[in-house]
Amino acid sequence: MTTPEHNKELVRRLYEQFFVHRDLDAVTELIHERFRQHSPDAPSGRDAYVDHLREAAFAGGSSDIKRILADGDLVAVHHHMRLRDDAGPGLAVVDLWRIEDGRLIEHWDVEQPVPETARVPNGMF
């Protein structure tokens, strides 16, 4: 059985391999064969999801992880994502991952554009 800390590290590795190294082979190794997607813009299945990642708007973009939380087999990541070729303020994203057999097996997400100006001084992160 894996620990929450181990699960957090697995998800961190995914973000590093995808956003920093752009290594989809390494990403594929981290994703379970029976991967299930809940985001309406991406497919289920490991191979279909990795193919989607090649062409997704955030491919070639960046992610700055602000916080990462784990509870058992669930890991939540709150991060600031910027799309490739977009000089705007980016997106505030929360991804939720479920881990099984040491791999990412399930994913949910919510995204919100970061506004140029906000009514509150606290920021989104």
Coordinates of N, CA, C and O in Angstrom, one line a residue:
M1 N 0.8 -1.2 0.0 CA 0.0 0.0 0.0 C 0.9 1.2 0.0 O 1.9 1.3 0.7
T2 N 0.5 2.2 -0.8 CA 1.3 3.4 -0.9 C 0.8 4.5 0.2 O -0.4 4.4 0.6
T3 N 1.6 5.4 0.5 CA 1.3 6.4 1.5 C 0.8 7.7 0.8 O 1.1 7.9 -0.4
P4 N 0.1 8.6 1.5 CA -0.2 9.9 0.8 C 1.0 10.6 0.3 O 1.0 11.2 -0.7
E5 N 2.1 10.6 1.1 CA 3.3 11.3 0.6 C 3.8 10.7 -0.7 O 4.3 11.4 -1.6
H6 N 3.8 9.4 -0.8 CA 4.2 8.7 -2.0 C 3.3 9.1 -3.2 O 3.8 9.3 -4.3
N7 N 2.0 9.2 -2.9 CA 1.1 9.5 -4.0 C 1.3 11.0 -4.4 O 1.2 11.3 -5.6
K8 N 1.6 11.9 -3.5 CA 1.9 13.3 -3.8 C 3.1 13.3 -4.7 O 3.1 14.1 -5.7
E9 N 4.1 12.5 -4.4 CA 5.3 12.5 -5.2 C 5.1 12.0 -6.6 O 5.6 12.5 -7.6
L10 N 4.2 11.0 -6.7 CA 3.8 10.4 -8.0 C 3.2 11.5 -8.9 O 3.5 11.7 -10.1
V11 N 2.3 12.3 -8.3 CA 1.6 13.4 -9.1 C 2.6 14.5 -9.4 O 2.6 15.0 -10.5
R12 N 3.5 14.8 -8.5 CA 4.5 15.8 -8.8 C 5.4 15.4 -10.0 O 5.7 16.2 -10.8
R13 N 5.7 14.1 -10.0 CA 6.5 13.6 -11.1 C 5.8 13.7 -12.5 O 6.4 14.1 -13.5
L14 N 4.5 13.5 -12.4 CA 3.7 13.7 -13.7 C 3.8 15.1 -14.2 O 4.0 15.3 -15.4
Y15 N 3.6 16.1 -13.3 CA 3.7 17.5 -13.7 C 5.0 17.8 -14.2 O 5.2 18.5 -15.2
E16 N 6.1 17.3 -13.6 CA 7.4 17.6 -14.0 C 7.7 17.0 -15.3 O 8.3 17.6 -16.2
Q17 N 7.3 15.7 -15.5 CA 7.6 15.1 -16.8 C 6.8 15.7 -17.9 O 7.4 15.9 -19.0
F18 N 5.6 16.2 -17.7 CA 4.8 16.8 -18.7 C 5.2 18.2 -19.0 O 5.5 18.6 -20.1
F19 N 5.2 19.1 -17.9 CA 5.4 20.5 -18.1 C 6.8 20.9 -18.2 O 7.1 21.9 -18.9
V20 N 7.7 20.2 -17.6 CA 9.2 20.6 -17.6 C 9.9 19.9 -18.7 O 10.6 20.5 -19.6
H21 N 9.9 18.5 -18.6 CA 10.7 17.7 -19.6 C 9.9 17.4 -20.9 O 10.6 17.0 -21.8
R22 N 8.6 17.6 -20.9 CA 7.8 17.3 -22.1 C 8.0 15.8 -22.6 O 8.1 15.6 -23.7
D23 N 8.1 14.9 -21.6 CA 8.4 13.5 -21.8 C 7.1 12.7 -21.7 O 6.8 12.2 -20.6
L24 N 6.4 12.5 -22.8 CA 5.2 11.8 -22.8 C 5.4 10.3 -22.6 O 4.5 9.6 -22.1
D25 N 6.6 9.7 -22.9 CA 6.8 8.3 -22.6 C 6.9 8.1 -21.1 O 6.3 7.2 -20.6
A26 N 7.5 9.1 -20.4 CA 7.5 9.0 -18.9 C 6.1 9.2 -18.3 O 5.8 8.5 -17.3
V27 N 5.4 10.1 -18.9 CA 4.0 10.3 -18.5 C 3.2 9.0 -18.6 O 2.4 8.6 -17.7
T28 N 3.3 8.3 -19.7 CA 2.6 7.1 -20.0 C 2.9 6.1 -18.9 O 2.0 5.4 -18.5
E29 N 4.1 6.0 -18.5 CA 4.5 5.0 -17.4 C 3.8 5.3 -16.1 O 3.6 4.4 -15.3
L30 N 3.4 6.6 -15.9 CA 2.8 6.9 -14.6 C 1.3 6.7 -14.6 O 0.6 6.8 -13.5
I31 N 0.7 6.5 -15.7 CA -0.8 6.4 -15.9 C -1.2 4.9 -16.0 O -0.6 4.2 -16.8
H32 N -2.2 4.6 -15.3 CA -2.7 3.2 -15.3 C -3.4 2.9 -16.6 O -4.0 3.8 -17.2
E33 N -3.3 1.6 -17.0 CA -3.9 1.2 -18.3 C -5.4 1.5 -18.3 O -6.0 1.7 -19.4
R34 N -6.0 1.4 -17.2 CA -7.5 1.5 -17.1 C -7.9 3.0 -16.7 O -9.0 3.2 -16.1
F35 N -7.1 3.9 -17.1 CA -7.3 5.3 -16.7 C -8.7 5.8 -17.1 O -9.2 5.6 -18.2
R36 N -9.4 6.5 -16.1 CA -10.7 7.0 -16.3 C -10.7 8.5 -16.2 O -10.2 9.1 -15.1
Q37 N -11.2 9.2 -17.1 CA -11.2 10.7 -17.2 C -12.6 11.2 -16.9 O -13.6 10.7 -17.3
H38 N -12.7 12.3 -16.1 CA -14.0 12.9 -15.8 C -14.0 14.3 -16.4 O -15.1 14.9 -16.3
S39 N -12.9 14.9 -16.9 CA -12.9 16.2 -17.5 C -13.7 16.0 -18.8 O -13.4 15.1 -19.6
P40 N -14.6 17.0 -19.1 CA -15.4 16.8 -20.4 C -14.6 17.1 -21.7 O -15.1 16.7 -22.7
D41 N -13.4 17.6 -21.5 CA -12.6 17.9 -22.7 C -11.5 16.9 -23.0 O -10.7 17.1 -23.9
A42 N -11.4 15.8 -22.3 CA -10.4 14.8 -22.5 C -10.9 13.4 -22.5 O -11.9 13.1 -21.8
P43 N -10.3 12.5 -23.2 CA -10.8 11.1 -23.3 C -10.3 10.2 -22.1 O -9.3 10.5 -21.5
S44 N -11.0 9.2 -21.9 CA -10.6 8.1 -21.0 C -9.7 7.1 -21.7 O -9.6 7.1 -22.9
G45 N -9.0 6.3 -20.9 CA -8.1 5.3 -21.5 C -6.7 6.0 -21.5 O -6.5 7.1 -21.9
R46 N -5.7 5.2 -21.0 CA -4.3 5.8 -21.0 C -3.8 6.2 -22.3 O -3.4 7.4 -22.5
D47 N -3.9 5.4 -23.4 CA -3.4 5.8 -24.7 C -4.1 7.0 -25.3 O -3.5 7.9 -25.8
A48 N -5.4 6.9 -25.2 CA -6.2 8.1 -25.7 C -5.9 9.4 -24.9 O -5.8 10.4 -25.5
Y49 N -5.7 9.3 -23.6 CA -5.4 10.4 -22.8 C -4.0 11.0 -23.2 O -3.8 12.2 -23.4
V50 N -3.0 10.1 -23.3 CA -1.7 10.6 -23.7 C -1.7 11.2 -25.1 O -1.1 12.2 -25.3
D51 N -2.4 10.6 -26.0 CA -2.6 11.2 -27.3 C -3.2 12.6 -27.2 O -2.8 13.5 -27.9
H52 N -4.2 12.8 -26.4 CA -4.8 14.1 -26.1 C -3.8 15.1 -25.6 O -3.8 16.2 -26.0
L53 N -2.9 14.6 -24.7 CA -1.9 15.5 -24.1 C -1.0 16.1 -25.2 O -0.5 17.2 -25.0
R54 N -0.7 15.3 -26.2 CA 0.2 15.8 -27.3 C -0.4 17.1 -28.0 O 0.4 17.9 -28.4
E55 N -1.7 17.2 -28.1 CA -2.3 18.3 -28.8 C -3.1 19.3 -27.9 O -3.6 20.2 -28.4
A56 N -3.2 19.0 -26.6 CA -4.0 19.9 -25.7 C -3.4 21.3 -25.7 O -2.2 21.5 -25.9
A57 N -4.3 22.2 -25.4 CA -3.9 23.7 -25.4 C -2.8 23.9 -24.4 O -2.0 24.8 -24.5
F58 N -2.8 23.1 -23.3 CA -1.7 23.3 -22.3 C -0.4 22.6 -22.6 O 0.6 22.8 -21.9
A59 N -0.4 21.8 -23.7 CA 0.9 21.2 -24.1 C 1.8 22.3 -24.5 O 1.5 23.2 -25.2
G60 N 3.0 22.2 -24.0 CA 4.0 23.3 -24.2 C 3.8 24.5 -23.3 O 4.6 25.5 -23.4
G61 N 2.8 24.4 -22.4 CA 2.6 25.5 -21.4 C 3.4 25.2 -20.2 O 4.4 24.5 -20.2
S62 N 3.0 25.9 -19.1 CA 3.7 25.7 -17.8 C 2.7 25.5 -16.7 O 1.5 25.9 -16.8
S63 N 3.2 25.0 -15.6 CA 2.4 24.8 -14.4 C 3.3 25.1 -13.2 O 4.4 24.6 -13.1
D64 N 2.7 26.0 -12.3 CA 3.4 26.3 -11.1 C 2.5 25.8 -10.0 O 1.5 26.4 -9.7
I65 N 2.9 24.7 -9.4 CA 2.1 24.1 -8.3 C 2.2 25.0 -7.0 O 3.3 25.3 -6.6
K66 N 1.0 25.4 -6.6 CA 1.0 26.2 -5.4 C 0.8 25.4 -4.1 O 1.3 25.7 -3.1
R67 N 0.0 24.3 -4.2 CA -0.2 23.4 -3.1 C -0.6 22.1 -3.6 O -1.3 21.9 -4.7
I68 N -0.3 21.1 -2.9 CA -0.6 19.7 -3.2 C -1.0 19.0 -1.9 O -0.3 19.0 -0.9
L69 N -2.2 18.3 -1.9 CA -2.7 17.7 -0.8 C -3.1 16.2 -1.1 O -3.5 16.0 -2.2
A70 N -2.9 15.4 -0.1 CA -3.2 14.0 -0.3 C -4.0 13.4 0.8 O -3.8 13.8 2.0
D71 N -5.0 12.6 0.5 CA -5.8 11.9 1.5 C -6.0 10.5 1.0 O -6.8 10.3 0.0
G72 N -5.3 9.6 1.5 CA -5.3 8.2 1.0 C -4.9 8.1 -0.4 O -3.8 8.5 -0.8
D73 N -5.8 7.6 -1.3 CA -5.4 7.4 -2.7 C -5.8 8.6 -3.5 O -5.7 8.5 -4.8
L74 N -6.2 9.7 -2.9 CA -6.6 10.9 -3.7 C -5.5 12.0 -3.5 O -5.1 12.2 -2.3
V75 N -5.2 12.7 -4.6 CA -4.3 13.8 -4.5 C -4.9 15.0 -5.2 O -5.3 14.9 -6.4
A76 N -4.9 16.1 -4.6 CA -5.4 17.4 -5.2 C -4.2 18.3 -5.4 O -3.4 18.5 -4.5
V77 N -4.2 18.9 -6.6 CA -3.2 19.9 -7.0 C -3.8 21.2 -7.3 O -4.6 21.3 -8.2
H78 N -3.4 22.3 -6.6 CA -3.9 23.6 -7.0 C -2.7 24.3 -7.7 O -1.6 24.4 -7.1
H79 N -2.9 24.7 -8.9 CA -1.7 25.2 -9.7 C -2.1 26.3 -10.6 O -3.3 26.5 -11.0
H80 N -1.1 27.1 -11.0 CA -1.3 28.2 -11.9 C -0.7 27.7 -13.2 O 0.5 27.5 -13.4
M81 N -1.7 27.5 -14.2 CA -1.3 27.0 -15.5 C -1.3 28.1 -16.5 O -2.3 28.9 -16.6
R82 N -0.3 28.1 -17.4 CA -0.3 29.0 -18.5 C -0.2 28.2 -19.8 O 0.5 27.3 -19.9
L83 N -1.1 28.6 -20.7 CA -1.1 27.9 -22.0 C 0.1 28.4 -22.9 O 0.6 29.5 -22.7
R84 N 0.5 27.5 -23.8 CA 1.6 27.9 -24.7 C 1.1 29.1 -25.5 O -0.1 29.2 -25.9
D85 N 2.0 30.0 -25.8 CA 1.8 31.2 -26.6 C 0.7 32.1 -26.1 O 0.1 32.8 -26.9
D86 N 0.4 32.0 -24.8 CA -0.6 32.9 -24.2 C 0.1 33.8 -23.1 O 0.5 33.3 -22.1
A87 N 0.2 35.1 -23.4 CA 0.9 36.0 -22.5 C -0.1 36.5 -21.4 O 0.3 37.3 -20.6
G88 N -1.3 36.0 -21.4 CA -2.3 36.4 -20.4 C -1.9 35.9 -19.0 O -0.9 35.2 -18.8
P89 N -2.8 36.1 -18.0 CA -2.6 35.7 -16.6 C -2.7 34.3 -16.4 O -2.5 33.8 -15.3
G90 N -3.2 33.5 -17.3 CA -3.3 32.0 -17.1 C -4.6 31.6 -16.5 O -5.6 32.3 -16.4
L91 N -4.5 30.4 -15.9 CA -5.7 29.7 -15.3 C -5.3 29.3 -13.9 O -4.2 28.8 -13.7
A92 N -6.3 29.4 -13.0 CA -6.2 28.7 -11.7 C -6.9 27.3 -11.9 O -8.0 27.3 -12.3
V93 N -6.1 26.3 -11.6 CA -6.6 24.9 -11.8 C -6.5 24.1 -10.5 O -5.5 24.2 -9.8
V94 N -7.5 23.3 -10.3 CA -7.5 22.2 -9.3 C -7.7 20.9 -10.0 O -8.7 20.7 -10.7
D95 N -6.7 20.1 -9.9 CA -6.8 18.7 -10.5 C -6.9 17.8 -9.3 O -6.3 17.9 -8.2
L96 N -7.8 16.8 -9.4 CA -7.9 15.7 -8.4 C -7.6 14.4 -9.1 O -8.2 14.1 -10.2
W97 N -6.6 13.7 -8.5 CA -6.2 12.4 -9.1 C -6.4 11.3 -8.1 O -6.3 11.5 -6.9
R98 N -6.8 10.1 -8.6 CA -6.9 8.9 -7.8 C -5.8 7.9 -8.2 O -5.6 7.8 -9.4
I99 N -5.2 7.3 -7.2 CA -4.0 6.4 -7.4 C -4.5 5.0 -7.2 O -5.2 4.7 -6.2
E100 N -4.1 4.1 -8.0 CA -4.3 2.7 -7.8 C -3.1 1.9 -8.4 O -2.6 2.2 -9.5
D101 N -2.6 0.9 -7.6 CA -1.5 0.1 -8.0 C -0.3 1.0 -8.4 O 0.5 0.6 -9.3
G102 N -0.1 2.1 -7.7 CA 1.1 2.9 -7.9 C 1.0 3.8 -9.2 O 2.0 4.3 -9.6
R103 N -0.2 3.9 -9.8 CA -0.3 4.7 -11.0 C -1.6 5.6 -10.9 O -2.5 5.2 -10.2
L104 N -1.6 6.6 -11.7 CA -2.8 7.5 -11.8 C -3.9 6.8 -12.6 O -3.7 6.4 -13.7
I105 N -5.0 6.6 -11.9 CA -6.1 5.8 -12.6 C -7.3 6.7 -12.8 O -8.1 6.3 -13.7
E106 N -7.5 7.8 -12.2 CA -8.7 8.6 -12.4 C -8.4 10.1 -12.2 O -7.5 10.4 -11.4
H107 N -9.1 11.0 -12.9 CA -8.8 12.4 -12.9 C -10.1 13.2 -13.1 O -10.9 12.9 -13.9
W108 N -10.1 14.3 -12.2 CA -11.2 15.3 -12.3 C -10.4 16.7 -12.3 O -9.3 16.8 -11.8
D109 N -11.1 17.7 -12.9 CA -10.5 19.0 -12.8 C -11.5 20.1 -12.8 O -12.6 19.9 -13.3
V110 N -11.1 21.3 -12.3 CA -11.8 22.5 -12.5 C -10.8 23.6 -12.8 O -9.7 23.6 -12.3
E111 N -11.2 24.5 -13.7 CA -10.3 25.5 -14.2 C -11.1 26.9 -14.1 O -12.3 26.9 -14.4
Q112 N -10.3 27.9 -13.8 CA -10.9 29.3 -13.8 C -9.9 30.3 -14.3 O -8.7 30.2 -13.9
P113 N -10.2 31.1 -15.3 CA -9.3 32.1 -15.7 C -8.9 33.1 -14.6 O -9.7 33.5 -13.8
V114 N -7.6 33.4 -14.6 CA -7.1 34.4 -13.6 C -7.4 35.7 -14.2 O -7.0 36.1 -15.3
P115 N -8.2 36.6 -13.4 CA -8.5 37.9 -14.0 C -7.3 38.9 -14.0 O -6.4 38.7 -13.1
E116 N -7.4 39.8 -14.9 CA -6.4 40.9 -14.9 C -6.4 41.7 -13.6 O -5.4 42.0 -13.0
T117 N -7.6 42.0 -13.1 CA -7.8 42.7 -11.8 C -8.9 41.9 -11.0 O -9.7 41.3 -11.6
A118 N -8.8 42.0 -9.7 CA -9.7 41.3 -8.9 C -10.3 42.3 -7.8 O -9.7 43.3 -7.5
R119 N -11.5 42.0 -7.4 CA -12.1 42.8 -6.4 C -11.6 42.6 -5.0 O -11.8 43.4 -4.1
V120 N -10.8 41.5 -4.8 CA -10.2 41.2 -3.5 C -8.7 41.2 -3.6 O -8.2 40.9 -4.7
P121 N -8.0 41.6 -2.6 CA -6.5 41.8 -2.7 C -5.8 40.5 -2.4 O -4.6 40.4 -2.5
N122 N -6.5 39.4 -2.2 CA -5.8 38.1 -1.8 C -5.3 37.3 -2.9 O -4.5 36.4 -2.7
G123 N -5.7 37.5 -4.1 CA -5.2 36.7 -5.3 C -5.8 35.4 -5.3 O -6.5 35.0 -4.3
M124 N -5.6 34.6 -6.3 CA -6.2 33.3 -6.5 C -5.3 32.2 -5.9 O -5.7 31.0 -5.9
F125 N -4.1 32.5 -5.6 CA -3.2 31.5 -5.1 C -2.7 31.8 -3.7 O -2.0 31.1 -3.1

